[in-house]
JSON list of N, CA and C in Angstrom, two decimals:
[
{"chain": "A", "resi": 1, "resn": "VAL", "atom": "N", "xyz": [37.60, 89.94, 96.66]},
{"chain": "A", "resi": 1, "resn": "VAL", "atom": "CA", "xyz": [36.86, 91.12, 96.23]},
{"chain": "A", "resi": 1, "resn": "VAL", "atom": "C", "xyz": [36.12, 90.76, 94.94]},
{"chain": "A", "resi": 2, "resn": "VAL", "atom": "N", "xyz": [34.85, 91.12, 94.88]},
{"chain": "A", "resi": 2, "resn": "VAL", "atom": "CA", "xyz": [34.02, 90.82, 93.71]},
{"chain": "A", "resi": 2, "resn": "VAL", "atom": "C", "xyz": [33.25, 92.07, 93.31]},
{"chain": "A", "resi": 3, "resn": "ARG", "atom": "N", "xyz": [33.17, 92.33, 92.02]},
{"chain": "A", "resi": 3, "resn": "ARG", "atom": "CA", "xyz": [32.40, 93.45, 91.50]},
{"chain": "A", "resi": 3, "resn": "ARG", "atom": "C", "xyz": [31.64, 93.00, 90.25]},
{"chain": "A", "resi": 4, "resn": "PHE", "atom": "N", "xyz": [30.49, 93.63, 90.03]},
{"chain": "A", "resi": 4, "resn": "PHE", "atom": "CA", "xyz": [29.69, 93.41, 88.81]},
{"chain": "A", "resi": 4, "resn": "PHE", "atom": "C", "xyz": [29.73, 94.69, 87.99]},
{"chain": "A", "resi": 5, "resn": "THR", "atom": "N", "xyz": [29.75, 94.55, 86.66]},
{"chain": "A", "resi": 5, "resn": "THR", "atom": "CA", "xyz": [29.63, 95.74, 85.81]},
{"chain": "A", "resi": 5, "resn": "THR", "atom": "C", "xyz": [28.21, 96.27, 85.94]},
{"chain": "A", "resi": 6, "resn": "SER", "atom": "N", "xyz": [28.03, 97.55, 85.67]},
{"chain": "A", "resi": 6, "resn": "SER", "atom": "CA", "xyz": [26.72, 98.17, 85.84]},
{"chain": "A", "resi": 6, "resn": "SER", "atom": "C", "xyz": [25.66, 97.59, 84.92]},
{"chain": "A", "resi": 7, "resn": "ASP", "atom": "N", "xyz": [26.08, 97.00, 83.80]},
{"chain": "A", "resi": 7, "resn": "ASP", "atom": "CA", "xyz": [25.12, 96.36, 82.89]},
{"chain": "A", "resi": 7, "resn": "ASP", "atom": "C", "xyz": [24.88, 94.89, 83.24]},
{"chain": "A", "resi": 8, "resn": "ASN", "atom": "N", "xyz": [25.53, 94.41, 84.31]},
{"chain": "A", "resi": 8, "resn": "ASN", "atom": "CA", "xyz": [25.40, 93.03, 84.77]},
{"chain": "A", "resi": 8, "resn": "ASN", "atom": "C", "xyz": [25.80, 91.98, 83.74]},
{"chain": "A", "resi": 9, "resn": "VAL", "atom": "N", "xyz": [26.71, 92.33, 82.84]},
{"chain": "A", "resi": 9, "resn": "VAL", "atom": "CA", "xyz": [27.21, 91.38, 81.86]},
{"chain": "A", "resi": 9, "resn": "VAL", "atom": "C", "xyz": [28.42, 90.62, 82.41]},
{"chain": "A", "resi": 10, "resn": "TYR", "atom": "N", "xyz": [29.26, 91.31, 83.18]},
{"chain": "A", "resi": 10, "resn": "TYR", "atom": "CA", "xyz": [30.50, 90.70, 83.69]},
{"chain": "A", "resi": 10, "resn": "TYR", "atom": "C", "xyz": [30.56, 90.73, 85.21]},
{"chain": "A", "resi": 11, "resn": "ILE", "atom": "N", "xyz": [31.21, 89.71, 85.75]},
{"chain": "A", "resi": 11, "resn": "ILE", "atom": "CA", "xyz": [31.58, 89.68, 87.16]},
{"chain": "A", "resi": 11, "resn": "ILE", "atom": "C", "xyz": [33.11, 89.67, 87.19]},
{"chain": "A", "resi": 12, "resn": "ILE", "atom": "N", "xyz": [33.67, 90.53, 88.01]},
{"chain": "A", "resi": 12, "resn": "ILE", "atom": "CA", "xyz": [35.13, 90.66, 88.12]},
{"chain": "A", "resi": 12, "resn": "ILE", "atom": "C", "xyz": [35.51, 90.26, 89.54]},
{"chain": "A", "resi": 13, "resn": "SER", "atom": "N", "xyz": [36.48, 89.36, 89.67]},
{"chain": "A", "resi": 13, "resn": "SER", "atom": "CA", "xyz": [36.87, 88.90, 91.00]},
{"chain": "A", "resi": 13, "resn": "SER", "atom": "C", "xyz": [38.39, 88.91, 91.14]},
{"chain": "A", "resi": 14, "resn": "ALA", "atom": "N", "xyz": [38.83, 89.23, 92.35]},
{"chain": "A", "resi": 14, "resn": "ALA", "atom": "CA", "xyz": [40.24, 89.14, 92.71]},
{"chain": "A", "resi": 14, "resn": "ALA", "atom": "C", "xyz": [40.44, 87.77, 93.34]},
{"chain": "A", "resi": 15, "resn": "SER", "atom": "N", "xyz": [41.37, 86.99, 92.81]},
{"chain": "A", "resi": 15, "resn": "SER", "atom": "CA", "xyz": [41.57, 85.62, 93.24]},
{"chain": "A", "resi": 15, "resn": "SER", "atom": "C", "xyz": [42.77, 85.48, 94.18]},
{"chain": "A", "resi": 16, "resn": "CYS", "atom": "N", "xyz": [42.78, 84.39, 94.92]},
{"chain": "A", "resi": 16, "resn": "CYS", "atom": "CA", "xyz": [43.89, 84.11, 95.85]},
{"chain": "A", "resi": 16, "resn": "CYS", "atom": "C", "xyz": [45.22, 83.92, 95.12]},
{"chain": "A", "resi": 17, "resn": "ASP", "atom": "N", "xyz": [45.17, 83.60, 93.83]},
{"chain": "A", "resi": 17, "resn": "ASP", "atom": "CA", "xyz": [46.40, 83.40, 93.06]},
{"chain": "A", "resi": 17, "resn": "ASP", "atom": "C", "xyz": [46.94, 84.71, 92.49]},
{"chain": "A", "resi": 18, "resn": "LEU", "atom": "N", "xyz": [46.45, 85.85, 93.01]},
{"chain": "A", "resi": 18, "resn": "LEU", "atom": "CA", "xyz": [46.90, 87.20, 92.65]},
{"chain": "A", "resi": 18, "resn": "LEU", "atom": "C", "xyz": [46.46, 87.64, 91.26]},
{"chain": "A", "resi": 19, "resn": "THR", "atom": "N", "xyz": [45.48, 86.97, 90.70]},
{"chain": "A", "resi": 19, "resn": "THR", "atom": "CA", "xyz": [44.94, 87.36, 89.39]},
{"chain": "A", "resi": 19, "resn": "THR", "atom": "C", "xyz": [43.58, 88.02, 89.57]},
{"chain": "A", "resi": 20, "resn": "ILE", "atom": "N", "xyz": [43.17, 88.72, 88.53]},
{"chain": "A", "resi": 20, "resn": "ILE", "atom": "CA", "xyz": [41.82, 89.26, 88.44]},
{"chain": "A", "resi": 20, "resn": "ILE", "atom": "C", "xyz": [41.15, 88.49, 87.30]},
{"chain": "A", "resi": 21, "resn": "ARG", "atom": "N", "xyz": [39.98, 87.95, 87.59]},
{"chain": "A", "resi": 21, "resn": "ARG", "atom": "CA", "xyz": [39.29, 87.14, 86.59]},
{"chain": "A", "resi": 21, "resn": "ARG", "atom": "C", "xyz": [38.00, 87.82, 86.18]},
{"chain": "A", "resi": 22, "resn": "ILE", "atom": "N", "xyz": [37.78, 87.86, 84.88]},
{"chain": "A", "resi": 22, "resn": "ILE", "atom": "CA", "xyz": [36.58, 88.46, 84.32]},
{"chain": "A", "resi": 22, "resn": "ILE", "atom": "C", "xyz": [35.74, 87.36, 83.69]},
{"chain": "A", "resi": 23, "resn": "ASN", "atom": "N", "xyz": [34.50, 87.27, 84.14]},
{"chain": "A", "resi": 23, "resn": "ASN", "atom": "CA", "xyz": [33.60, 86.24, 83.63]},
{"chain": "A", "resi": 23, "resn": "ASN", "atom": "C", "xyz": [32.36, 86.87, 83.03]},
{"chain": "A", "resi": 24, "resn": "ASN", "atom": "N", "xyz": [31.92, 86.31, 81.92]},
{"chain": "A", "resi": 24, "resn": "ASN", "atom": "CA", "xyz": [30.67, 86.72, 81.30]},
{"chain": "A", "resi": 24, "resn": "ASN", "atom": "C", "xyz": [29.56, 85.97, 82.01]},
{"chain": "A", "resi": 25, "resn": "ILE", "atom": "N", "xyz": [28.68, 86.70, 82.68]},
{"chain": "A", "resi": 25, "resn": "ILE", "atom": "CA", "xyz": [27.62, 86.08, 83.48]},
{"chain": "A", "resi": 25, "resn": "ILE", "atom": "C", "xyz": [26.60, 85.38, 82.57]},
{"chain": "A", "resi": 26, "resn": "GLU", "atom": "N", "xyz": [26.22, 86.03, 81.49]},
{"chain": "A", "resi": 26, "resn": "GLU", "atom": "CA", "xyz": [25.19, 85.48, 80.60]},
{"chain": "A", "resi": 26, "resn": "GLU", "atom": "C", "xyz": [25.62, 84.17, 79.95]},
{"chain": "A", "resi": 27, "resn": "GLU", "atom": "N", "xyz": [26.91, 84.08, 79.60]},
{"chain": "A", "resi": 27, "resn": "GLU", "atom": "CA", "xyz": [27.42, 82.88, 78.92]},
{"chain": "A", "resi": 27, "resn": "GLU", "atom": "C", "xyz": [28.10, 81.92, 79.88]},
{"chain": "A", "resi": 28, "resn": "ASN", "atom": "N", "xyz": [28.22, 82.31, 81.15]},
{"chain": "A", "resi": 28, "resn": "ASN", "atom": "CA", "xyz": [28.84, 81.48, 82.18]},
{"chain": "A", "resi": 28, "resn": "ASN", "atom": "C", "xyz": [30.23, 81.00, 81.75]},
{"chain": "A", "resi": 29, "resn": "ARG", "atom": "N", "xyz": [31.07, 81.96, 81.33]},
{"chain": "A", "resi": 29, "resn": "ARG", "atom": "CA", "xyz": [32.43, 81.57, 80.93]},
{"chain": "A", "resi": 29, "resn": "ARG", "atom": "C", "xyz": [33.43, 82.68, 81.25]},
{"chain": "A", "resi": 30, "resn": "GLU", "atom": "N", "xyz": [34.66, 82.25, 81.52]},
{"chain": "A", "resi": 30, "resn": "GLU", "atom": "CA", "xyz": [35.74, 83.18, 81.79]},
{"chain": "A", "resi": 30, "resn": "GLU", "atom": "C", "xyz": [36.24, 83.77, 80.48]},
{"chain": "A", "resi": 31, "resn": "ILE", "atom": "N", "xyz": [36.39, 85.09, 80.45]},
{"chain": "A", "resi": 31, "resn": "ILE", "atom": "CA", "xyz": [36.85, 85.70, 79.21]},
{"chain": "A", "resi": 31, "resn": "ILE", "atom": "C", "xyz": [38.24, 86.32, 79.31]},
{"chain": "A", "resi": 32, "resn": "GLN", "atom": "N", "xyz": [38.71, 86.55, 80.54]},
{"chain": "A", "resi": 32, "resn": "GLN", "atom": "CA", "xyz": [39.99, 87.23, 80.66]},
{"chain": "A", "resi": 32, "resn": "GLN", "atom": "C", "xyz": [40.58, 86.96, 82.05]},
{"chain": "A", "resi": 33, "resn": "ILE", "atom": "N", "xyz": [41.91, 86.75, 82.11]},
{"chain": "A", "resi": 33, "resn": "ILE", "atom": "CA", "xyz": [42.64, 86.66, 83.36]},
{"chain": "A", "resi": 33, "resn": "ILE", "atom": "C", "xyz": [43.72, 87.72, 83.33]},
{"chain": "A", "resi": 34, "resn": "LEU", "atom": "N", "xyz": [43.76, 88.55, 84.35]},
{"chain": "A", "resi": 34, "resn": "LEU", "atom": "CA", "xyz": [44.72, 89.66, 84.43]},
{"chain": "A", "resi": 34, "resn": "LEU", "atom": "C", "xyz": [45.76, 89.34, 85.49]},
{"chain": "A", "resi": 35, "resn": "GLU", "atom": "N", "xyz": [47.03, 89.43, 85.12]},
{"chain": "A", "resi": 35, "resn": "GLU", "atom": "CA", "xyz": [48.13, 89.13, 86.04]},
{"chain": "A", "resi": 35, "resn": "GLU", "atom": "C", "xyz": [49.04, 90.34, 86.16]},
{"chain": "A", "resi": 36, "resn": "GLY", "atom": "N", "xyz": [49.61, 90.54, 87.34]},
{"chain": "A", "resi": 36, "resn": "GLY", "atom": "CA", "xyz": [50.54, 91.64, 87.50]},
{"chain": "A", "resi": 36, "resn": "GLY", "atom": "C", "xyz": [50.80, 92.02, 88.95]},
{"chain": "A", "resi": 37, "resn": "HIS", "atom": "N", "xyz": [49.81, 91.85, 89.82]},
{"chain": "A", "resi": 37, "resn": "HIS", "atom": "CA", "xyz": [50.03, 92.18, 91.22]},
{"chain": "A", "resi": 37, "resn": "HIS", "atom": "C", "xyz": [50.91, 91.12, 91.87]},
{"chain": "A", "resi": 38, "resn": "LEU", "atom": "N", "xyz": [51.73, 91.56, 92.83]},
{"chain": "A", "resi": 38, "resn": "LEU", "atom": "CA", "xyz": [52.67, 90.66, 93.49]},
{"chain": "A", "resi": 38, "resn": "LEU", "atom": "C", "xyz": [52.21, 90.25, 94.88]},
{"chain": "A", "resi": 39, "resn": "LYS", "atom": "N", "xyz": [51.19, 90.92, 95.39]},
{"chain": "A", "resi": 39, "resn": "LYS", "atom": "CA", "xyz": [50.61, 90.58, 96.70]},
{"chain": "A", "resi": 39, "resn": "LYS", "atom": "C", "xyz": [49.09, 90.67, 96.60]},
{"chain": "A", "resi": 40, "resn": "ASP", "atom": "N", "xyz": [48.42, 90.32, 97.69]},
{"chain": "A", "resi": 40, "resn": "ASP", "atom": "CA", "xyz": [46.95, 90.27, 97.70]},
{"chain": "A", "resi": 40, "resn": "ASP", "atom": "C", "xyz": [46.31, 91.54, 97.12]},
{"chain": "A", "resi": 41, "resn": "ILE", "atom": "N", "xyz": [45.25, 91.32, 96.35]},
{"chain": "A", "resi": 41, "resn": "ILE", "atom": "CA", "xyz": [44.48, 92.42, 95.77]},
{"chain": "A", "resi": 41, "resn": "ILE", "atom": "C", "xyz": [43.41, 92.81, 96.78]},
{"chain": "A", "resi": 42, "resn": "LEU", "atom": "N", "xyz": [43.41, 94.07, 97.17]},
{"chain": "A", "resi": 42, "resn": "LEU", "atom": "CA", "xyz": [42.52, 94.54, 98.22]},
{"chain": "A", "resi": 42, "resn": "LEU", "atom": "C", "xyz": [41.32, 95.31, 97.71]},
{"chain": "A", "resi": 43, "resn": "ALA", "atom": "N", "xyz": [41.42, 95.86, 96.50]},
{"chain": "A", "resi": 43, "resn": "ALA", "atom": "CA", "xyz": [40.34, 96.73, 96.00]},
{"chain": "A", "resi": 43, "resn": "ALA", "atom": "C", "xyz": [40.17, 96.56, 94.50]},
{"chain": "A", "resi": 44, "resn": "LEU", "atom": "N", "xyz": [38.92, 96.62, 94.06]},
{"chain": "A", "resi": 44, "resn": "LEU", "atom": "CA", "xyz": [38.57, 96.61, 92.64]},
{"chain": "A", "resi": 44, "resn": "LEU", "atom": "C", "xyz": [37.50, 97.68, 92.41]},
{"chain": "A", "resi": 45, "resn": "GLN", "atom": "N", "xyz": [37.64, 98.40, 91.32]},
{"chain": "A", "resi": 45, "resn": "GLN", "atom": "CA", "xyz": [36.61, 99.37, 90.92]},
{"chain": "A", "resi": 45, "resn": "GLN", "atom": "C", "xyz": [36.47, 99.28, 89.41]},
{"chain": "A", "resi": 46, "resn": "ILE", "atom": "N", "xyz": [35.27, 99.47, 88.93]},
{"chain": "A", "resi": 46, "resn": "ILE", "atom": "CA", "xyz": [34.99, 99.42, 87.49]},
{"chain": "A", "resi": 46, "resn": "ILE", "atom": "C", "xyz": [34.57, 100.81, 87.04]},
{"chain": "A", "resi": 47, "resn": "SER", "atom": "N", "xyz": [35.08, 101.24, 85.88]},
{"chain": "A", "resi": 47, "resn": "SER", "atom": "CA", "xyz": [34.72, 102.56, 85.35]},
{"chain": "A", "resi": 47, "resn": "SER", "atom": "C", "xyz": [33.24, 102.60, 84.99]},
{"chain": "A", "resi": 48, "resn": "SER", "atom": "N", "xyz": [32.71, 103.80, 84.91]},
{"chain": "A", "resi": 48, "resn": "SER", "atom": "CA", "xyz": [31.27, 103.96, 84.63]},
{"chain": "A", "resi": 48, "resn": "SER", "atom": "C", "xyz": [30.87, 103.45, 83.24]},
{"chain": "A", "resi": 49, "resn": "ASP", "atom": "N", "xyz": [31.83, 103.38, 82.31]},
{"chain": "A", "resi": 49, "resn": "ASP", "atom": "CA", "xyz": [31.52, 102.86, 80.97]},
{"chain": "A", "resi": 49, "resn": "ASP", "atom": "C", "xyz": [31.79, 101.36, 80.85]},
{"chain": "A", "resi": 50, "resn": "ASN", "atom": "N", "xyz": [32.16, 100.72, 81.97]},
{"chain": "A", "resi": 50, "resn": "ASN", "atom": "CA", "xyz": [32.42, 99.27, 82.04]},
{"chain": "A", "resi": 50, "resn": "ASN", "atom": "C", "xyz": [33.57, 98.81, 81.16]},
{"chain": "A", "resi": 51, "resn": "LYS", "atom": "N", "xyz": [34.50, 99.69, 80.83]},
{"chain": "A", "resi": 51, "resn": "LYS", "atom": "CA", "xyz": [35.62, 99.31, 79.95]},
{"chain": "A", "resi": 51, "resn": "LYS", "atom": "C", "xyz": [36.95, 99.19, 80.68]},
{"chain": "A", "resi": 52, "resn": "GLU", "atom": "N", "xyz": [37.02, 99.75, 81.89]},
{"chain": "A", "resi": 52, "resn": "GLU", "atom": "CA", "xyz": [38.28, 99.73, 82.65]},
{"chain": "A", "resi": 52, "resn": "GLU", "atom": "C", "xyz": [38.04, 99.19, 84.06]},
{"chain": "A", "resi": 53, "resn": "ILE", "atom": "N", "xyz": [39.07, 98.51, 84.57]},
{"chain": "A", "resi": 53, "resn": "ILE", "atom": "CA", "xyz": [39.08, 98.04, 85.95]},
{"chain": "A", "resi": 53, "resn": "ILE", "atom": "C", "xyz": [40.27, 98.70, 86.62]},
{"chain": "A", "resi": 54, "resn": "TYR", "atom": "N", "xyz": [40.09, 99.10, 87.86]},
{"chain": "A", "resi": 54, "resn": "TYR", "atom": "CA", "xyz": [41.18, 99.66, 88.65]},
{"chain": "A", "resi": 54, "resn": "TYR", "atom": "C", "xyz": [41.35, 98.76, 89.86]},
{"chain": "A", "resi": 55, "resn": "SER", "atom": "N", "xyz": [42.60, 98.39, 90.16]},
{"chain": "A", "resi": 55, "resn": "SER", "atom": "CA", "xyz": [42.85, 97.49, 91.28]},
{"chain": "A", "resi": 55, "resn": "SER", "atom": "C", "xyz": [43.96, 98.04, 92.15]},
{"chain": "A", "resi": 56, "resn": "GLY", "atom": "N", "xyz": [43.85, 97.73, 93.44]},
{"chain": "A", "resi": 56, "resn": "GLY", "atom": "CA", "xyz": [44.86, 98.11, 94.40]},
{"chain": "A", "resi": 56, "resn": "GLY", "atom": "C", "xyz": [45.29, 96.88, 95.18]},
{"chain": "A", "resi": 57, "resn": "SER", "atom": "N", "xyz": [46.58, 96.82, 95.50]},
{"chain": "A", "resi": 57, "resn": "SER", "atom": "CA", "xyz": [47.14, 95.62, 96.10]},
{"chain": "A", "resi": 57, "resn": "SER", "atom": "C", "xyz": [48.02, 95.94, 97.30]},
{"chain": "A", "resi": 58, "resn": "LYS", "atom": "N", "xyz": [48.28, 94.92, 98.11]},
{"chain": "A", "resi": 58, "resn": "LYS", "atom": "CA", "xyz": [49.22, 95.04, 99.22]},
{"chain": "A", "resi": 58, "resn": "LYS", "atom": "C", "xyz": [50.64, 95.30, 98.72]},
{"chain": "A", "resi": 59, "resn": "ASP", "atom": "N", "xyz": [50.89, 95.10, 97.43]},
{"chain": "A", "resi": 59, "resn": "ASP", "atom": "CA", "xyz": [52.21, 95.38, 96.88]},
{"chain": "A", "resi": 59, "resn": "ASP", "atom": "C", "xyz": [52.42, 96.88, 96.64]},
{"chain": "A", "resi": 60, "resn": "LYS", "atom": "N", "xyz": [51.45, 97.68, 97.12]},
{"chain": "A", "resi": 60, "resn": "LYS", "atom": "CA", "xyz": [51.49, 99.15, 97.07]},
{"chain": "A", "resi": 60, "resn": "LYS", "atom": "C", "xyz": [51.42, 99.70, 95.65]},
{"chain": "A", "resi": 61, "resn": "THR", "atom": "N", "xyz": [50.71, 98.97, 94.78]},
{"chain": "A", "resi": 61, "resn": "THR", "atom": "CA", "xyz": [50.51, 99.45, 93.41]},
{"chain": "A", "resi": 61, "resn": "THR", "atom": "C", "xyz": [49.02, 99.60, 93.12]},
{"chain": "A", "resi": 62, "resn": "LEU", "atom": "N", "xyz": [48.72, 100.54, 92.24]},
{"chain": "A", "resi": 62, "resn": "LEU", "atom": "CA", "xyz": [47.39, 100.69, 91.65]},
{"chain": "A", "resi": 62, "resn": "LEU", "atom": "C", "xyz": [47.55, 100.38, 90.17]},
{"chain": "A", "resi": 63, "resn": "ARG", "atom": "N", "xyz": [46.63, 99.63, 89.64]},
{"chain": "A", "resi": 63, "resn": "ARG", "atom": "CA", "xyz": [46.73, 99.26, 88.22]},
{"chain": "A", "resi": 63, "resn": "ARG", "atom": "C", "xyz": [45.42, 99.56, 87.50]},
{"chain": "A", "resi": 64, "resn": "SER", "atom": "N", "xyz": [45.55, 99.85, 86.22]},
{"chain": "A", "resi": 64, "resn": "SER", "atom": "CA", "xyz": [44.41, 100.08, 85.36]},
{"chain": "A", "resi": 64, "resn": "SER", "atom": "C", "xyz": [44.41, 98.98, 84.30]},
{"chain": "A", "resi": 65, "resn": "TRP", "atom": "N", "xyz": [43.27, 98.38, 84.09]},
{"chain": "A", "resi": 65, "resn": "TRP", "atom": "CA", "xyz": [43.14, 97.26, 83.15]},
{"chain": "A", "resi": 65, "resn": "TRP", "atom": "C", "xyz": [41.99, 97.55, 82.19]},
{"chain": "A", "resi": 66, "resn": "HIS", "atom": "N", "xyz": [42.14, 97.09, 80.95]},
{"chain": "A", "resi": 66, "resn": "HIS", "atom": "CA", "xyz": [41.08, 97.23, 79.95]},
{"chain": "A", "resi": 66, "resn": "HIS", "atom": "C", "xyz": [40.29, 95.93, 79.89]},
{"chain": "A", "resi": 67, "resn": "ILE", "atom": "N", "xyz": [38.98, 96.03, 79.97]},
{"chain": "A", "resi": 67, "resn": "ILE", "atom": "CA", "xyz": [38.13, 94.85, 79.82]},
{"chain": "A", "resi": 67, "resn": "ILE", "atom": "C", "xyz": [37.97, 94.57, 78.34]},
{"chain": "A", "resi": 68, "resn": "GLN", "atom": "N", "xyz": [38.46, 93.41, 77.91]},
{"chain": "A", "resi": 68, "resn": "GLN", "atom": "CA", "xyz": [38.34, 93.06, 76.50]},
{"chain": "A", "resi": 68, "resn": "GLN", "atom": "C", "xyz": [36.94, 92.57, 76.20]},
{"chain": "A", "resi": 69, "resn": "ASN", "atom": "N", "xyz": [36.33, 93.19, 75.24]},
{"chain": "A", "resi": 69, "resn": "ASN", "atom": "CA", "xyz": [35.03, 92.76, 74.74]},
{"chain": "A", "resi": 69, "resn": "ASN", "atom": "C", "xyz": [35.27, 91.51, 73.92]},
{"chain": "A", "resi": 70, "resn": "GLU", "atom": "N", "xyz": [34.32, 90.58, 73.92]},
{"chain": "A", "resi": 70, "resn": "GLU", "atom": "CA", "xyz": [34.50, 89.34, 73.12]},
{"chain": "A", "resi": 70, "resn": "GLU", "atom": "C", "xyz": [34.75, 89.64, 71.65]},
{"chain": "A", "resi": 71, "resn": "ASN", "atom": "N", "xyz": [34.37, 90.82, 71.17]},
{"chain": "A", "resi": 71, "resn": "ASN", "atom": "CA", "xyz": [34.56, 91.17, 69.77]},
{"chain": "A", "resi": 71, "resn": "ASN", "atom": "C", "xyz": [35.92, 91.78, 69.49]},
{"chain": "A", "resi": 72, "resn": "GLU", "atom": "N", "xyz": [36.73, 91.99, 70.54]},
{"chain": "A", "resi": 72, "resn": "GLU", "atom": "CA", "xyz": [38.05, 92.62, 70.34]},
{"chain": "A", "resi": 72, "resn": "GLU", "atom": "C", "xyz": [39.10, 91.58, 70.01]}
]
């Protein structure tokens, strides 16, 4: 699963290793790896303000994640 933020600054992807990876498109670099799901990640959604990610997994959990700005 892959999503772009509405400002096209970040690409968020669900990886086979059960992580969510956030990459800065403009700088072509990974800025954050999110761990916590125990089974495949099936869904990703980004909040309208581009600050939160919501994920759903086969482990029957929904999670909320904060996108860290490089300045944080």
